[in-house]
Coordinates of C-alpha atoms in Angstrom, one line a residue:
X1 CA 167.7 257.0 307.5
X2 CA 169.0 260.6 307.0
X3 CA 167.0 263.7 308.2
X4 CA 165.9 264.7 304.6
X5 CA 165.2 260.3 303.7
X6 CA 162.9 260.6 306.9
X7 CA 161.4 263.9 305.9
X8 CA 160.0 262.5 302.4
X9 CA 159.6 258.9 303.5
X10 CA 155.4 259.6 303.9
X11 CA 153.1 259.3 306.8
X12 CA 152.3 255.3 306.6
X13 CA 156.3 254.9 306.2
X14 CA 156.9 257.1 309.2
X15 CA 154.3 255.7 311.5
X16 CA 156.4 252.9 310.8
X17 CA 159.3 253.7 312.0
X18 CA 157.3 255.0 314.9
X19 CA 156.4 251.8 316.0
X20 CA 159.5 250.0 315.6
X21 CA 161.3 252.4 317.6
X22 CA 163.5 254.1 314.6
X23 CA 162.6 257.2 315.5
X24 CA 160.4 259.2 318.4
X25 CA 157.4 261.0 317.8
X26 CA 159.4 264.1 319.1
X27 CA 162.8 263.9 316.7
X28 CA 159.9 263.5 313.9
X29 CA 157.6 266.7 315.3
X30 CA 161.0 268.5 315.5
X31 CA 162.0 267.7 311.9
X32 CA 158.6 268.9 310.6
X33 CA 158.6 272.2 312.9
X34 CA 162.4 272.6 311.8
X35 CA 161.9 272.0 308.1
X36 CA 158.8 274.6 308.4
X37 CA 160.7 277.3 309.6
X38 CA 163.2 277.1 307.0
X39 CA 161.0 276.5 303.9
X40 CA 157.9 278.4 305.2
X41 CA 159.1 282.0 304.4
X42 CA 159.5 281.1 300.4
X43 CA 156.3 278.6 300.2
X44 CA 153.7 280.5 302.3
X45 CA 152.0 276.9 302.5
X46 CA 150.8 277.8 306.5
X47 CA 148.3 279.5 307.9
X48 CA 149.2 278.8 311.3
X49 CA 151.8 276.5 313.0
X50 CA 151.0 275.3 316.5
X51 CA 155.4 274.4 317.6
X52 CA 154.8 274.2 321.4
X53 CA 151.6 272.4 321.4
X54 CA 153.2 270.1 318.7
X55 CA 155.5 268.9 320.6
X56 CA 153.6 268.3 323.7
X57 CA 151.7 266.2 321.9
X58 CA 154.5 264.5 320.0
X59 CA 155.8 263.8 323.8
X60 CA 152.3 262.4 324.5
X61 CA 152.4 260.4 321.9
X62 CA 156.0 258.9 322.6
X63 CA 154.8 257.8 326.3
X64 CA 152.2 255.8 324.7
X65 CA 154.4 254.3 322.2
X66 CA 157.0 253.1 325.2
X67 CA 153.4 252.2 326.6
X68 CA 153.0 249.7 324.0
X69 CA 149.5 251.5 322.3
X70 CA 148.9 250.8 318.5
X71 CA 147.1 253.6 316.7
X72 CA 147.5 253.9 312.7
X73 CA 149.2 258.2 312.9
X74 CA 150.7 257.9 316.4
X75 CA 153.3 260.3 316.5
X76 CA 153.1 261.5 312.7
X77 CA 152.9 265.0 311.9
X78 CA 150.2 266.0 310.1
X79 CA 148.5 269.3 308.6
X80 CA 144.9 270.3 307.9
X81 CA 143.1 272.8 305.8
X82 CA 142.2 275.9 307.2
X83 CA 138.3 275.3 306.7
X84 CA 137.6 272.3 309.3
X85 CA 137.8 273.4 312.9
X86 CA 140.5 272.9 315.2
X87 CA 139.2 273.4 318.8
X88 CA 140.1 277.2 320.3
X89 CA 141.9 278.5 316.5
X90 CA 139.6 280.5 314.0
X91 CA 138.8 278.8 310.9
X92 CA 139.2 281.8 308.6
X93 CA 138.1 279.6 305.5
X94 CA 141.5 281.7 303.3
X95 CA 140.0 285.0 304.2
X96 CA 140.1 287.8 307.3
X97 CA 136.2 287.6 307.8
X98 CA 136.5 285.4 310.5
X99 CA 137.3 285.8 314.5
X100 CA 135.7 283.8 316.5
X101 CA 138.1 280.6 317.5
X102 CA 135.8 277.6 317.3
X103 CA 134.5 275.7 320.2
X104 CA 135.2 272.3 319.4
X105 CA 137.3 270.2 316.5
X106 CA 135.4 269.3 313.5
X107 CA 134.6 265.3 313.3
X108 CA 137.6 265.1 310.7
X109 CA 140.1 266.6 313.3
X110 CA 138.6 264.5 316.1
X111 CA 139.6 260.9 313.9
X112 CA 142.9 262.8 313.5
X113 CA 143.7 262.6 316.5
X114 CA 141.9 259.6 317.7
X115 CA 144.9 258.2 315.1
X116 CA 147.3 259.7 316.9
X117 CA 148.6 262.3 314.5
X118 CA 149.9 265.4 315.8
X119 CA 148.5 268.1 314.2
X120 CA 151.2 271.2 313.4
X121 CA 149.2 273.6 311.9
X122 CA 147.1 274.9 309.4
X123 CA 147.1 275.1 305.7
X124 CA 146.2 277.8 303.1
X125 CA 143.2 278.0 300.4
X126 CA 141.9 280.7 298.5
X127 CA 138.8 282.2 300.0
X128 CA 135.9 279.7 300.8
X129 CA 138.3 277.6 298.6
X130 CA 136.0 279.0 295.9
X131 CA 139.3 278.7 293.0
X132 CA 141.1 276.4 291.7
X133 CA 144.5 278.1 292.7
X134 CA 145.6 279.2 296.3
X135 CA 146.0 282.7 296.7
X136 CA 144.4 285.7 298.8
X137 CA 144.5 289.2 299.8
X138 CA 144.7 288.3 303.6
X139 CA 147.5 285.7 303.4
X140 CA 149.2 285.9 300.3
X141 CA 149.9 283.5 297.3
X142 CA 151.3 279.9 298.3
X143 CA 154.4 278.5 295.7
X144 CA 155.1 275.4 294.2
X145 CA 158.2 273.8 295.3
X146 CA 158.7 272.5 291.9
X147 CA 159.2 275.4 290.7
X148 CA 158.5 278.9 292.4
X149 CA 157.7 280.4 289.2
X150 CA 154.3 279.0 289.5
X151 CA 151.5 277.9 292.3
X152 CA 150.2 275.0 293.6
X153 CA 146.4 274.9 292.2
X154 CA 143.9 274.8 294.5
X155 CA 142.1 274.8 296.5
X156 CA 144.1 272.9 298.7
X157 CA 147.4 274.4 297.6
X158 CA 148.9 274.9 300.6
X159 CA 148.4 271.3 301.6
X160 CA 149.6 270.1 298.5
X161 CA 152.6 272.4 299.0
X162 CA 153.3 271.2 302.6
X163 CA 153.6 267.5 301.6
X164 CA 155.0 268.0 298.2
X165 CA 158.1 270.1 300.2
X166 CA 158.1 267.3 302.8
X167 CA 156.8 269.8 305.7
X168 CA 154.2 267.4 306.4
X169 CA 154.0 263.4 305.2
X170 CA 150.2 264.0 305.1
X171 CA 147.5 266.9 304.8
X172 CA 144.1 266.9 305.1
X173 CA 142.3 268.6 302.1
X174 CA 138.9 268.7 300.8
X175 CA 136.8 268.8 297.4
X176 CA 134.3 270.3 296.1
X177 CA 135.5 270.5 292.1
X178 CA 138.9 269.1 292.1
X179 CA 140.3 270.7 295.0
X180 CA 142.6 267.3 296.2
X181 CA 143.1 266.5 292.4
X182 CA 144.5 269.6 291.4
X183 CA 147.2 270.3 294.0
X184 CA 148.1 266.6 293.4
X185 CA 148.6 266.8 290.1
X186 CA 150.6 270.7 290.3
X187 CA 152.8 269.1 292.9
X188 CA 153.6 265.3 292.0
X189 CA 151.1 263.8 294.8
X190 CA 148.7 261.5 295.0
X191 CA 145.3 262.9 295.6
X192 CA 141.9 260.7 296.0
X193 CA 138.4 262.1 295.7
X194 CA 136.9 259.4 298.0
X195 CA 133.0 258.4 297.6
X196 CA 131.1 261.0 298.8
X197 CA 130.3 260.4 302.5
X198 CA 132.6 258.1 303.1
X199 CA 134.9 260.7 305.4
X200 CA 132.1 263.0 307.7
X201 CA 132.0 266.8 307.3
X202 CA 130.9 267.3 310.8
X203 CA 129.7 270.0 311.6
X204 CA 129.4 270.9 308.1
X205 CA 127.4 268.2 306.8
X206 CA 126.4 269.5 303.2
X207 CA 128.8 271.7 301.8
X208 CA 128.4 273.0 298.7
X209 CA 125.0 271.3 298.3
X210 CA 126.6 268.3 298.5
X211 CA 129.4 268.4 296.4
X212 CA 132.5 268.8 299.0
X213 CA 134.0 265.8 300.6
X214 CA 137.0 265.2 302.5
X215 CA 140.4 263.5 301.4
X216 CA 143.9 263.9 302.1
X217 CA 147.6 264.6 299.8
X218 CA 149.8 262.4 300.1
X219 CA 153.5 261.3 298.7
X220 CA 152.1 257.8 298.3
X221 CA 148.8 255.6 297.6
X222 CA 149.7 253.8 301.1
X223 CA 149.9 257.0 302.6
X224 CA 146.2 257.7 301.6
X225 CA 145.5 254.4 302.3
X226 CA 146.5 254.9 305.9
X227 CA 144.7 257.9 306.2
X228 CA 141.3 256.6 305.1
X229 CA 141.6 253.7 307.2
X230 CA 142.2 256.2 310.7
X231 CA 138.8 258.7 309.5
X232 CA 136.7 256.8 307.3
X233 CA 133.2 255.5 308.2
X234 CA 129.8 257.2 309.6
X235 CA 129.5 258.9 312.9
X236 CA 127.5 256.5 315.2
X237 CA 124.2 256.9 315.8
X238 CA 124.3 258.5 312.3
X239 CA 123.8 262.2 311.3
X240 CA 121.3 262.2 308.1
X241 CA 124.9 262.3 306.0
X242 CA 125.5 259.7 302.9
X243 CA 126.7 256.5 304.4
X244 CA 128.2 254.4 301.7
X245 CA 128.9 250.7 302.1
X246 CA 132.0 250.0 304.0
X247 CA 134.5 248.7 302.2
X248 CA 135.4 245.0 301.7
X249 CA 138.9 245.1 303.4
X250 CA 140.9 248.2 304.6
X251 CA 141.9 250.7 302.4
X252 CA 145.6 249.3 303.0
X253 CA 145.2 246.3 302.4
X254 CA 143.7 247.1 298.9
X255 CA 146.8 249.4 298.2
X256 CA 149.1 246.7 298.9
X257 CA 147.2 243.8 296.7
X258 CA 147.3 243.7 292.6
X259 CA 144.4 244.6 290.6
X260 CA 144.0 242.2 288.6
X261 CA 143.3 242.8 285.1
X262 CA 141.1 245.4 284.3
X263 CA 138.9 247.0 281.4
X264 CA 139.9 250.7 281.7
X265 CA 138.2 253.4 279.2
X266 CA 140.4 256.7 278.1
X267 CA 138.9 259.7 277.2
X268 CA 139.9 263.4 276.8
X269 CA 136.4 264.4 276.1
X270 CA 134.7 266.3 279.1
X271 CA 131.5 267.7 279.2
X272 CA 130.6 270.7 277.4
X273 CA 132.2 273.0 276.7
X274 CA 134.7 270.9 275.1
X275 CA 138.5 271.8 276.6
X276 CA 141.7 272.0 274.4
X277 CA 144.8 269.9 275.9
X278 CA 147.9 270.6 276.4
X279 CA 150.5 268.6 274.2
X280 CA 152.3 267.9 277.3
X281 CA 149.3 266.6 279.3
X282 CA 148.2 264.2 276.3
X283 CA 151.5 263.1 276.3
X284 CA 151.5 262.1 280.1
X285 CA 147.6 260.2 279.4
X286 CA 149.2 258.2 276.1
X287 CA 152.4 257.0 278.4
X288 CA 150.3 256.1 281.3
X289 CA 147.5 254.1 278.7
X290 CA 150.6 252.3 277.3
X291 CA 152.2 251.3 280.6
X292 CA 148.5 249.8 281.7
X293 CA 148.6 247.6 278.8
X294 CA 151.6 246.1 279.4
X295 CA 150.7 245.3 282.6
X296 CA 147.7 243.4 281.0
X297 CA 144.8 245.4 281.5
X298 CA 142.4 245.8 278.4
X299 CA 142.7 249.1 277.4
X300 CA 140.7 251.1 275.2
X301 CA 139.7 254.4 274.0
X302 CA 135.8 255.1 274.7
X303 CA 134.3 258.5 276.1
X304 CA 131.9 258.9 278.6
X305 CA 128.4 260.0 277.7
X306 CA 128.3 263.6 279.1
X307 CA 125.4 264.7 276.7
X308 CA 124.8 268.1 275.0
X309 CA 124.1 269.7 278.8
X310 CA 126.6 272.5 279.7
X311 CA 128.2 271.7 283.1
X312 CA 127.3 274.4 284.3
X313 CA 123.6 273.7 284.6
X314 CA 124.3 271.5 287.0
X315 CA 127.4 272.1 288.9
X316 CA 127.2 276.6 289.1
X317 CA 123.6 276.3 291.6
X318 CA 125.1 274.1 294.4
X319 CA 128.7 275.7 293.9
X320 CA 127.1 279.3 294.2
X321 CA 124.4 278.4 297.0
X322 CA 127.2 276.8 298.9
X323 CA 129.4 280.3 298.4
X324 CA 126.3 282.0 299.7
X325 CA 126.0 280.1 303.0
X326 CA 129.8 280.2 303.9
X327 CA 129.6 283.9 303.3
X328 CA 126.4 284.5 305.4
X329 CA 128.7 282.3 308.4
X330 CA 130.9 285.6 307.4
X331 CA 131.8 288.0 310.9
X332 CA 133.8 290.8 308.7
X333 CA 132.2 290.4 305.1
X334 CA 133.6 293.2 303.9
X335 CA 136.7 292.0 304.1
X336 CA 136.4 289.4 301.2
X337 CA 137.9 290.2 297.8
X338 CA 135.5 291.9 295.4
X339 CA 135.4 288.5 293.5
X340 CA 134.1 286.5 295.8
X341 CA 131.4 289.0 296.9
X342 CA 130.6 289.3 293.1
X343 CA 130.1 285.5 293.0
X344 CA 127.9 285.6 296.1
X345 CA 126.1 287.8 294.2
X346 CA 125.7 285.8 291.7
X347 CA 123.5 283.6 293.6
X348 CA 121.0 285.1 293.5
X349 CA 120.5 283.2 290.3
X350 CA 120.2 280.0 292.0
X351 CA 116.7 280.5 294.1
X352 CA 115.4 277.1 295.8
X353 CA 113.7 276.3 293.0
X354 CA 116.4 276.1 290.5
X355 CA 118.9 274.9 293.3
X356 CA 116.5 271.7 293.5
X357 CA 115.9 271.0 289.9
X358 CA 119.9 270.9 289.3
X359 CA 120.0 268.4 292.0
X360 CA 117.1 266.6 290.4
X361 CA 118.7 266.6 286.8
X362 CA 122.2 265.7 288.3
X363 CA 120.3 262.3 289.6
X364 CA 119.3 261.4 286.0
X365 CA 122.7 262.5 284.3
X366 CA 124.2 260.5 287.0
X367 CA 123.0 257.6 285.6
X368 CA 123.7 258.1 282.3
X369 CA 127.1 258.7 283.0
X370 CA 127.7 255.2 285.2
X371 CA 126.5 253.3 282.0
X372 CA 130.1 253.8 281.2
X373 CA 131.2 251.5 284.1
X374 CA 128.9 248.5 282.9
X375 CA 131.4 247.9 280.4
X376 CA 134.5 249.2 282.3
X377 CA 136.1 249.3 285.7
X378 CA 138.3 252.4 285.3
X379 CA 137.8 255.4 283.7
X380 CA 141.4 256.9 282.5
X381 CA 141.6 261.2 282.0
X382 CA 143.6 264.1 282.1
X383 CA 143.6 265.3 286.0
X384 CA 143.8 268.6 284.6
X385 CA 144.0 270.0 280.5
X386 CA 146.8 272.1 281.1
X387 CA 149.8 272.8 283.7
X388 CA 149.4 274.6 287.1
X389 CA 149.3 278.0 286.9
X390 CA 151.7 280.8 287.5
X391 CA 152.0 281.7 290.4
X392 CA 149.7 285.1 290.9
X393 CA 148.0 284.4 287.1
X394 CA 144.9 285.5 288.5
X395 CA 145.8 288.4 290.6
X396 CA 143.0 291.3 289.7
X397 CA 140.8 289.0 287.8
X398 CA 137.6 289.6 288.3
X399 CA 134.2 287.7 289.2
X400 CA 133.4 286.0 285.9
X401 CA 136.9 286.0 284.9
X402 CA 138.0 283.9 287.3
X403 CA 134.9 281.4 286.8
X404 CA 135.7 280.7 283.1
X405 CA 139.7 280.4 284.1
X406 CA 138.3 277.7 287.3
X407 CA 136.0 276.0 285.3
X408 CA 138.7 275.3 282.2
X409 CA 140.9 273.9 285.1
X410 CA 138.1 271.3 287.0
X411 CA 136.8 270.7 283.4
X412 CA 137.6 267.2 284.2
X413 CA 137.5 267.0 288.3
X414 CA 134.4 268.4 288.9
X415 CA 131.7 266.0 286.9
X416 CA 133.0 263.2 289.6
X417 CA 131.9 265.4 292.3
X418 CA 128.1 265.9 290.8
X419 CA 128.1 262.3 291.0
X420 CA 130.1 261.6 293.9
X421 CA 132.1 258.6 293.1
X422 CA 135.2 258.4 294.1
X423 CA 138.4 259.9 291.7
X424 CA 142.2 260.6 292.3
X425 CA 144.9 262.1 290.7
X426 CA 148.1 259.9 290.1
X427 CA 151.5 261.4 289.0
X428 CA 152.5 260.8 285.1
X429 CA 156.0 262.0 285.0
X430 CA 157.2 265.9 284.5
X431 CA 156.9 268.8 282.0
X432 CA 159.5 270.2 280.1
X433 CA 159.4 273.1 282.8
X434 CA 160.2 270.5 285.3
X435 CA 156.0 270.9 286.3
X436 CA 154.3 268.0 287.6
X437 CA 152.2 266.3 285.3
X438 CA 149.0 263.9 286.3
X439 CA 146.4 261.3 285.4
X440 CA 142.9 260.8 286.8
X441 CA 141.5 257.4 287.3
X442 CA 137.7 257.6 288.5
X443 CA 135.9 254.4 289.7
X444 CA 132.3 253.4 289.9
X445 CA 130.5 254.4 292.8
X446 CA 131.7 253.3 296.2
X447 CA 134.8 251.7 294.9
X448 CA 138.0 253.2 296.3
X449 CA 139.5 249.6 296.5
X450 CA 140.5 249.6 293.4
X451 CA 141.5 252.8 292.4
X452 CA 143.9 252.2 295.1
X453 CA 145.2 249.2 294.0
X454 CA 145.2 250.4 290.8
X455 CA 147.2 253.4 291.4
X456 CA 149.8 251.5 293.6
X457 CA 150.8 249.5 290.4
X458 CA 151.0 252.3 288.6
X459 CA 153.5 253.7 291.5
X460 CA 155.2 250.5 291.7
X461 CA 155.9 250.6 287.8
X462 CA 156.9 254.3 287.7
X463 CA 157.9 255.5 291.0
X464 CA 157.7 259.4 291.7
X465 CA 157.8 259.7 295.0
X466 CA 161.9 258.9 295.0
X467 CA 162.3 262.7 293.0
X468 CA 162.6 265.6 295.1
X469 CA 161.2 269.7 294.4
X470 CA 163.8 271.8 294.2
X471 CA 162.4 273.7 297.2
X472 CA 163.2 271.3 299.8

């Protein structure tokens, strides 16, 4: 396999060819680390790159390969988000109001490594990863190696950039409204939304009220697979977080077995207000409806019931309480753009008492949604309405600007997180601009399996992961 083959081939392919002695941990750190320095100037998709202590680690991990020790990541390079904690690195959360290093890794980090991934760095995100695009007046605006005309979504753009440019075979990235969905869809990747509490947010155990959780990018649904298998499950001795059941088999195994046939709803409706689609982006729903039923599955157009209630109502108290506590944790709040210290504002909006009743009234509309999922296994959407943005669109928007342009963009991401069952975006084929385009598939509560087995023979059928970004 040629540098650039082993490059794109994806974490679960590389770990691999760890373990059968294709290739060292170290010649596959030094690709990453090499590939970074040549791509990184035009993507901005770091934060931080850690080279030396890469491949110290990478040299650790080859003595316990020649040792004969099986862990799922040994040796791979990996990337997370610059909002967990990496042990003696600030977490500055995509902004400059940060500088004290933190003191220990975040749970997340910990399984990481426990894995044996070597972790090279960092990756960018908007400020408190409050948008749905990755940009930011301390570091800059990440591109899309698709095209560098436009960005990467968000919030974990510069994840979704890393992979997508094949910097990284995996990133860690989290969401709280679509922000693993929407890089994957702006940068041809697969992205899953996994139950809430099914990956621990140690040390930051209810973000956003509830509504963050923690996920990965990846080039393929085994990839994913892999990844959930390594960090997956509740810390022992348990932490008052959401433990959902475990799984019947491993997340691998479930990418790697058939479906089955299956009852799967489509729907472009989403909950009010009502979003317009792009021709393009119903286009890439219709093709991916008619592939599933010739694959057998019994198809069939039927909305969810979202009710007359404004998202809003429900989703804007937890989102803006949870933008409130990261910016209390704040050491230079001044710093922040004027945006996100208008939204913090904001908050004041959302008192205890009305930041309890949306949590009350999301239980009830909860339910009402799931009575979809008594007649179907799979629900079949847009990931997003339109295409990713350009690159800078929102430079010098302000507060409530940018809310109405985020919440047109998670219009159909963000419901799945009020409920918290799990969600990912799967490629659909390209735009006319040469953009990405993307599918969401979301599954009833607690049942990753078979979104992932789904979405592995949809990759099977229409392979995307074989197509390469021009910026790579």
């Amino acid at each position: 396999m040629d540098s650039q083959g082993l490059a794109f081939a994806g974490a679960a392919r590389q770990a691999e060819l760890v373990r059968e002695g294709e290739v060292s941990p170290r010649e596959l750190v030094d690709l990453c680390l090499e590939r970074i320095e040549a791509l990184e100037p035009r993507l901005n998709a770091f934060r931080v790159v850690w080279a030396e202590r890469a491949r110290a680690e990478a040299d650790q991990a080859g003595s316990r390969v020649r040792a004969g020790e099986e862990r799922p990541l040994l040796g791979v390079p990996v990337a997370v988000k610059d909002n967990v904690d990496v042990a003696g690195e600030v977490t500055t959360h995509g902004t400059g109001a940060f500088v004290t290093p933190a003191r220990e890794d975040s749970e997340v980090v910990k399984r990481l490594r426990a894995a044996g991934a070597v972790i090279v760095g960092k990756t960018l995100l908007p400020e408190f990863a409050l948008w749905p695009s990755t940009q930011s007046a301390t570091w800059g605006a990440t591109v899309n190696p698709w095209n560098p005309d436009y960005g990467p979504c968000g919030s974990s753009g510069g994840s979704g950039t890393a992979v997508a440019a094949g910097l990284v075979g995996l990133a860690h990235a989290t969401d709280g409204g679509g922000s693993i969905r929407a890089p994957a869809a702006a940068c041809a990747l697969f992205g899953l939304k996994p139950q809430r509490g099914r990956v621990s947010l140690l040390p930051d155990l209810e973000h956003w009220k509830g509504l963050s959780v923690y996920g990965a990018v990846t080039r393929t649904v085994a990839d994913t697979a892999l990844y959930l298998d390594a960090v997956a499950g509740p810390v022992p001795g348990g932490n008052g977080e959401p433990s959902p059941p475990s799984p019947s088999r491993s997340f691998t195994e479930a990418a790697a077995t058939a479906p089955g046939r299956l009852r799967i709803a489509v729907s472009t409706r989403t909950a009010v207000p009502q979003e317009k689609v792009d021709p393009q982006v119903r286009r890439a729903l219709d093709d991916t409806a008619a592939l599933l039923r010739s694959l057998g599955h019994d198809v069939r157009e039927q909305d969810p019931d979202f009710g007359p209630r404004p998202l809003i109502t429900l989703f804007g108290p937890r989102y803006l309480r949870g933008a409130r506590e990261d910016y209390d944790r704040a050491e230079r709040p001044k710093v922040l753009e004027r945006r996100v210290r208008g939204l913090v504002r904001l908050a004041a909006v959302a008192p205890e008492p009305v930041l309890a009743r949306a949590r009350r009234d999301a239980e009830a509309w909860t339910q009402q949604l799931l009575r979809l999922w008594d007649d179907y296994d799979v629900l079949l959407q847009p990931t997003m309405p339109r295409l990713p943005d350009r690159l800078n669109e929102q430079e010098g928007y302000g507060t409530l600007r940018m809310m109405g342009t985020s919440g047109r963009y998670v219009a159909y991401t963000s419901p799945w997180n009020i409920t918290g069952q799990p969600a990912a975006a799967v490629p659909a084929g390209w735009s006319a601009e040469g953009l990405p385009l993307s599918v969401q598939v979301v599954g009833r509560p607690n049942d990753e399996e078979t979104l992932l087995s789904l979405a592995a023979q949809i990759e099977r059928e229409r392979p995307w992961a074989d197509r390469l970004p021009p910026l790579a």
